[in-house]
Short mmCIF file of C-alpha atoms and ligand atoms in Angstrom, two decimals:
data_model
loop_
_atom_site.label_atom_id
_atom_site.label_comp_id
_atom_site.label_asym_id
_atom_site.label_seq_id
_atom_site.Cartn_x
_atom_site.Cartn_y
_atom_site.Cartn_z
CA MET C 1 0.00 0.00 0.00
CA VAL C 2 1.23 3.51 -0.87
CA PRO C 3 1.90 5.44 2.33
CA ASP C 4 -0.37 8.44 2.89
CA THR C 5 2.53 10.88 2.90
CA THR C 6 3.62 9.70 -0.59
CA ARG C 7 0.06 9.96 -1.89
CA HIS C 8 -0.24 13.46 -0.49
CA GLU C 9 3.07 14.38 -2.06
CA HIS C 10 1.89 13.07 -5.46
CA ALA C 11 -1.34 14.99 -5.18
CA ARG C 12 0.54 18.16 -4.22
CA GLN C 13 2.88 17.78 -7.18
CA ALA C 14 -0.01 17.11 -9.55
CA GLN C 15 -1.77 20.23 -8.30
CA GLN C 16 1.37 22.26 -8.76
CA ALA C 17 1.98 20.92 -12.28
CA MET C 18 -1.59 21.68 -13.29
CA LYS C 19 -2.65 25.23 -12.74
CA THR C 20 -6.29 25.25 -11.70
CA TYR C 21 -8.18 28.32 -12.77
CA THR C 22 -10.80 29.99 -10.69
CA HIS C 23 -13.79 30.90 -12.85
CA VAL C 24 -14.74 34.55 -13.20
CA PRO C 25 -17.74 36.11 -14.96
CA TYR C 26 -17.34 36.51 -18.73
CA ARG C 27 -17.50 40.18 -19.67
CA HIS C 28 -19.73 40.11 -22.71
CA THR C 29 -20.34 43.17 -24.86
CA GLU C 30 -23.78 43.06 -26.41
CA TYR C 31 -24.64 45.32 -29.37
CA PRO C 32 -28.02 46.29 -30.75
CA GLU C 33 -28.78 44.05 -33.73
CA ARG C 34 -28.36 46.83 -36.29
CA GLU C 35 -24.93 47.54 -34.89
CA MET C 36 -24.04 43.84 -35.07
CA HIS C 37 -24.70 43.92 -38.81
CA GLU C 38 -22.69 47.10 -39.23
CA ARG C 39 -19.75 45.67 -37.31
CA ALA C 40 -19.84 42.38 -39.19
CA ASN C 41 -19.96 44.22 -42.51
CA ALA C 42 -17.18 46.58 -41.53
CA LEU C 43 -14.83 43.75 -40.52
CA TYR C 44 -15.55 41.79 -43.67
CA ASP C 45 -15.09 44.89 -45.77
CA GLU C 46 -11.74 45.53 -44.14
CA LEU C 47 -10.40 41.98 -44.28
CA ARG C 48 -11.44 41.42 -47.87
CA ARG C 49 -9.03 44.20 -48.81
CA ARG C 50 -6.11 42.25 -47.35
CA ARG C 51 -3.63 40.87 -49.83
CA SER C 52 -0.42 38.95 -49.54
CA VAL C 53 2.19 41.44 -50.70
CA ARG C 54 5.65 40.48 -51.98
CA PHE C 55 7.00 43.97 -52.69
CA PHE C 56 8.04 45.90 -49.60
CA SER C 57 9.31 49.39 -48.86
CA ASP C 58 12.30 49.69 -46.52
CA ARG C 59 10.43 52.43 -44.61
CA PRO C 60 10.86 51.77 -40.87
CA VAL C 61 7.98 50.54 -38.74
CA ALA C 62 7.81 51.26 -34.99
CA ARG C 63 8.56 48.26 -32.80
CA GLU C 64 5.44 49.01 -30.77
CA LEU C 65 3.27 48.13 -33.77
CA ILE C 66 4.96 44.72 -34.05
CA GLU C 67 4.47 44.24 -30.30
CA LEU C 68 0.76 44.95 -30.71
CA ALA C 69 0.43 42.49 -33.60
CA VAL C 70 2.15 39.78 -31.55
CA MET C 71 -0.07 40.55 -28.55
CA THR C 72 -3.11 40.29 -30.83
CA ALA C 73 -1.84 36.93 -32.14
CA GLY C 74 -1.43 35.82 -28.53
CA THR C 75 -5.17 36.21 -27.92
CA ALA C 76 -5.72 33.06 -30.01
CA PRO C 77 -7.36 30.05 -28.37
CA SER C 78 -4.95 27.13 -27.97
CA GLY C 79 -5.09 23.47 -26.98
CA ALA C 80 -5.29 23.24 -23.16
CA HIS C 81 -4.35 26.94 -23.20
CA ARG C 82 -0.69 25.99 -23.69
CA GLN C 83 -0.09 28.92 -26.07
CA PRO C 84 2.49 26.89 -27.99
CA TRP C 85 3.87 29.76 -30.05
CA ARG C 86 6.97 31.93 -29.95
CA PHE C 87 7.29 34.97 -32.20
CA VAL C 88 10.80 36.13 -33.03
CA ALA C 89 10.89 39.66 -34.49
CA VAL C 90 13.99 40.60 -36.46
CA SER C 91 14.96 44.10 -37.60
CA ASP C 92 18.77 43.74 -37.51
CA PRO C 93 20.03 44.06 -41.14
CA ASP C 94 22.78 41.45 -40.64
CA ILE C 95 20.34 38.83 -39.33
CA LYS C 96 17.85 39.62 -42.10
CA ARG C 97 20.65 39.19 -44.65
CA ARG C 98 21.62 35.80 -43.22
CA ILE C 99 17.97 34.73 -43.34
CA ARG C 100 17.62 35.88 -46.96
CA ILE C 101 20.75 34.03 -48.04
CA ALA C 102 19.74 30.81 -46.26
CA ALA C 103 16.14 31.01 -47.53
CA GLU C 104 17.22 31.63 -51.12
CA LYS C 105 19.62 28.68 -50.96
CA GLU C 106 16.76 26.36 -49.94
CA GLU C 107 14.29 27.94 -52.35
CA HIS C 108 16.76 27.64 -55.23
CA GLU C 109 16.99 23.91 -54.57
CA SER C 110 13.20 23.68 -54.28
CA TYR C 111 12.49 25.51 -57.52
CA HIS C 112 15.22 23.54 -59.32
CA GLY C 113 14.33 19.96 -58.49
CA ARG C 114 12.60 19.50 -55.13
CA MET C 115 9.20 20.79 -56.20
CA SER C 116 7.12 18.65 -58.56
CA GLU C 117 6.23 19.87 -62.04
CA GLU C 118 2.60 20.02 -60.88
CA TRP C 119 3.55 22.26 -57.93
CA LEU C 120 5.62 24.58 -60.11
CA GLN C 121 2.67 24.89 -62.46
CA ALA C 122 0.35 25.73 -59.56
CA LEU C 123 2.71 28.57 -58.57
CA ALA C 124 3.33 29.85 -62.11
CA PRO C 125 0.24 32.15 -62.09
CA LEU C 126 1.58 33.83 -58.94
CA GLY C 127 4.95 34.50 -60.53
CA THR C 128 7.04 33.47 -57.52
CA ASP C 129 10.61 32.24 -57.87
CA TRP C 130 13.58 31.41 -55.62
CA ARG C 131 14.60 35.03 -55.14
CA LYS C 132 13.38 36.55 -51.87
CA PRO C 133 14.67 40.16 -51.77
CA PHE C 134 11.82 41.13 -49.42
CA LEU C 135 13.59 39.24 -46.64
CA GLU C 136 16.18 42.02 -46.57
CA ILE C 137 14.04 44.96 -47.64
CA ALA C 138 11.08 44.63 -45.23
CA PRO C 139 11.88 46.43 -41.96
CA TRP C 140 10.69 43.44 -39.89
CA LEU C 141 10.77 39.69 -40.26
CA VAL C 142 8.52 38.02 -37.72
CA VAL C 143 8.93 34.26 -37.41
CA CYS C 144 6.32 32.20 -35.62
CA PHE C 145 7.81 29.07 -34.04
CA ALA C 146 5.52 26.22 -32.96
CA GLU C 147 6.54 24.74 -29.60
CA SER C 148 6.09 20.96 -29.84
CA TYR C 149 6.33 20.58 -26.04
CA GLY C 150 6.96 22.86 -23.06
CA VAL C 151 9.53 22.46 -20.29
CA ARG C 152 8.76 22.84 -16.59
CA ASN C 153 11.15 24.58 -14.18
CA ASP C 154 12.43 21.17 -13.01
CA GLY C 155 13.20 20.22 -16.62
CA ALA C 156 10.24 17.85 -17.10
CA ARG C 157 8.42 18.04 -20.44
CA ILE C 158 4.89 19.44 -20.60
CA LYS C 159 2.78 18.08 -23.44
CA ASN C 160 1.25 20.61 -25.82
CA TYR C 161 -1.96 19.89 -27.70
CA TYR C 162 -3.23 20.91 -31.13
CA VAL C 163 0.00 22.78 -31.77
CA GLN C 164 -0.59 23.19 -35.52
CA GLU C 165 -4.15 24.41 -35.09
CA SER C 166 -3.21 26.79 -32.26
CA CYS C 167 -0.35 28.34 -34.21
CA GLY C 168 -2.48 28.56 -37.34
CA ILE C 169 -5.12 30.54 -35.48
CA ALA C 170 -2.52 32.79 -33.83
CA CYS C 171 -0.92 33.51 -37.20
CA GLY C 172 -4.32 34.30 -38.69
CA LEU C 173 -4.90 36.89 -36.00
CA PHE C 174 -1.38 38.26 -36.53
CA ILE C 175 -2.11 38.73 -40.24
CA ALA C 176 -5.42 40.45 -39.47
CA ALA C 177 -3.70 42.76 -36.95
CA ILE C 178 -1.00 43.75 -39.44
CA HIS C 179 -3.62 44.51 -42.08
CA HIS C 180 -5.80 46.41 -39.63
CA MET C 181 -2.93 48.75 -38.68
CA GLY C 182 -2.27 49.57 -42.34
CA LEU C 183 0.80 47.43 -42.97
CA VAL C 184 1.28 44.44 -45.24
CA THR C 185 2.70 40.98 -44.82
CA LEU C 186 3.18 37.67 -46.61
CA THR C 187 2.85 34.13 -45.24
CA HIS C 188 6.25 32.93 -46.35
CA THR C 189 7.27 29.31 -45.76
CA PRO C 190 10.73 28.72 -47.22
CA SER C 191 11.18 24.99 -47.23
CA PRO C 192 12.81 23.41 -45.35
CA MET C 193 12.91 26.11 -42.63
CA ARG C 194 15.29 24.51 -40.14
CA PHE C 195 17.83 27.29 -40.78
CA LEU C 196 15.55 29.76 -38.98
CA GLY C 197 15.90 27.97 -35.64
CA GLU C 198 19.65 27.83 -36.11
CA ILE C 199 20.10 31.49 -37.09
CA LEU C 200 17.68 32.72 -34.41
CA GLY C 201 19.01 30.47 -31.64
CA ARG C 202 15.74 28.73 -30.83
CA PRO C 203 15.68 25.34 -29.07
CA LYS C 204 15.02 22.17 -31.10
CA ARG C 205 11.55 21.73 -29.60
CA GLU C 206 10.45 24.86 -31.47
CA ARG C 207 9.71 24.32 -35.16
CA PRO C 208 9.62 27.26 -37.57
CA TYR C 209 5.99 27.63 -38.59
CA ILE C 210 5.60 30.76 -40.75
CA LEU C 211 7.92 33.65 -41.60
CA PHE C 212 6.18 37.01 -42.00
CA PRO C 213 7.96 39.93 -43.66
CA VAL C 214 6.15 43.01 -42.34
CA GLY C 215 6.21 46.60 -43.53
CA TYR C 216 4.74 49.13 -45.92
CA PRO C 217 4.16 48.08 -49.52
CA ALA C 218 6.74 49.33 -52.03
CA ALA C 219 5.61 52.29 -54.13
CA GLY C 220 3.83 50.75 -57.10
CA ALA C 221 3.58 47.30 -55.48
CA THR C 222 1.39 44.93 -57.49
CA VAL C 223 -0.55 41.80 -56.51
CA PRO C 224 -1.97 39.01 -58.66
CA ASP C 225 -5.43 39.88 -59.96
CA LEU C 226 -7.12 36.94 -58.29
CA SER C 227 -10.58 36.49 -56.80
CA ARG C 228 -11.83 34.56 -53.81
CA LYS C 229 -14.32 31.72 -53.73
CA SER C 230 -17.93 32.86 -53.41
CA LEU C 231 -20.01 32.13 -50.32
CA LYS C 232 -21.82 29.26 -52.04
CA ASP C 233 -18.50 27.62 -52.81
CA VAL C 234 -17.33 27.67 -49.19
CA VAL C 235 -20.49 27.01 -47.17
CA GLN C 236 -23.17 24.35 -46.87
CA TRP C 237 -26.32 25.05 -44.87
CA ASP C 238 -27.70 22.02 -43.08
CA LEU C 239 -27.80 19.00 -45.41
CA GLY C 240 -27.05 20.58 -48.70
CA GLU C 241 -28.37 24.00 -49.60
CA THR C 242 -25.29 25.99 -50.57
CA VAL C 243 -26.77 29.52 -50.80
N1 LIG F 301 7.97 28.48 -50.52
C1 LIG F 301 8.12 28.82 -51.92
C2 LIG F 301 7.09 28.22 -52.80
C3 LIG F 301 5.68 28.62 -52.60
C4 LIG F 301 4.75 27.65 -52.27
C5 LIG F 301 3.43 27.96 -52.18
I1 LIG F 301 2.11 26.48 -51.82
C6 LIG F 301 2.99 29.28 -52.37
O1 LIG F 301 1.64 29.59 -52.27
C7 LIG F 301 3.91 30.26 -52.71
C8 LIG F 301 5.25 29.91 -52.81
C9 LIG F 301 8.22 30.34 -52.11
O2 LIG F 301 8.03 31.07 -51.15
O3 LIG F 301 8.46 30.80 -53.21
#
């Protein structure tokens, strides 16, 4: 039989490992229905103007704006509230240069052999290639790392849950925040991205997830003239009606 003192010790440790939250009232903001429609329309109207931009100005952007975008990203829901993300914001020209060189080396290999013919054809309409000058021109590179597991003070591993989903949601909010403040970004995923952890000194348990160049668009920046799927192509109501 396990002695009582040992059992108590286990229970104490379990309690300490698992933070128990007290529950507090949710502070809900209710709007009149007309205002709900206005707000919903306004947000849609703003977000539908967002575009992935590949041509950046070198015009500086205040660090506080990047802080606010990261704080906005950090409001994302996450599996077991583990918040398994780490954003590394880079403005140092030497580090940006190292990232550009390493990314272009990988991308060159991708575009010249690693990517299938089918993939290259899918990208052709976008006009992308291995060259990534924006990695040096944009005033900020923000890299989201996904933390595969956490580490407790005593060195024990803490399991994270739904890491991909959590980071995806956080990055979505980051993108919305950048757009909302009047800046532009691009979800850039040079592949493979291992070099980012090495250059930025992140531990192995953190995997590079998305690299965001952030800044103002270059004067005369262009974007592909593409359209988005219509509502009927992305929604089904109940058992089949699509409009
Ligand atoms: N990572 C490469 C290739 C690329 C892949 C997809 I899927 C894109 O939507 C765009 C680019 C690059 O950045 O060029």
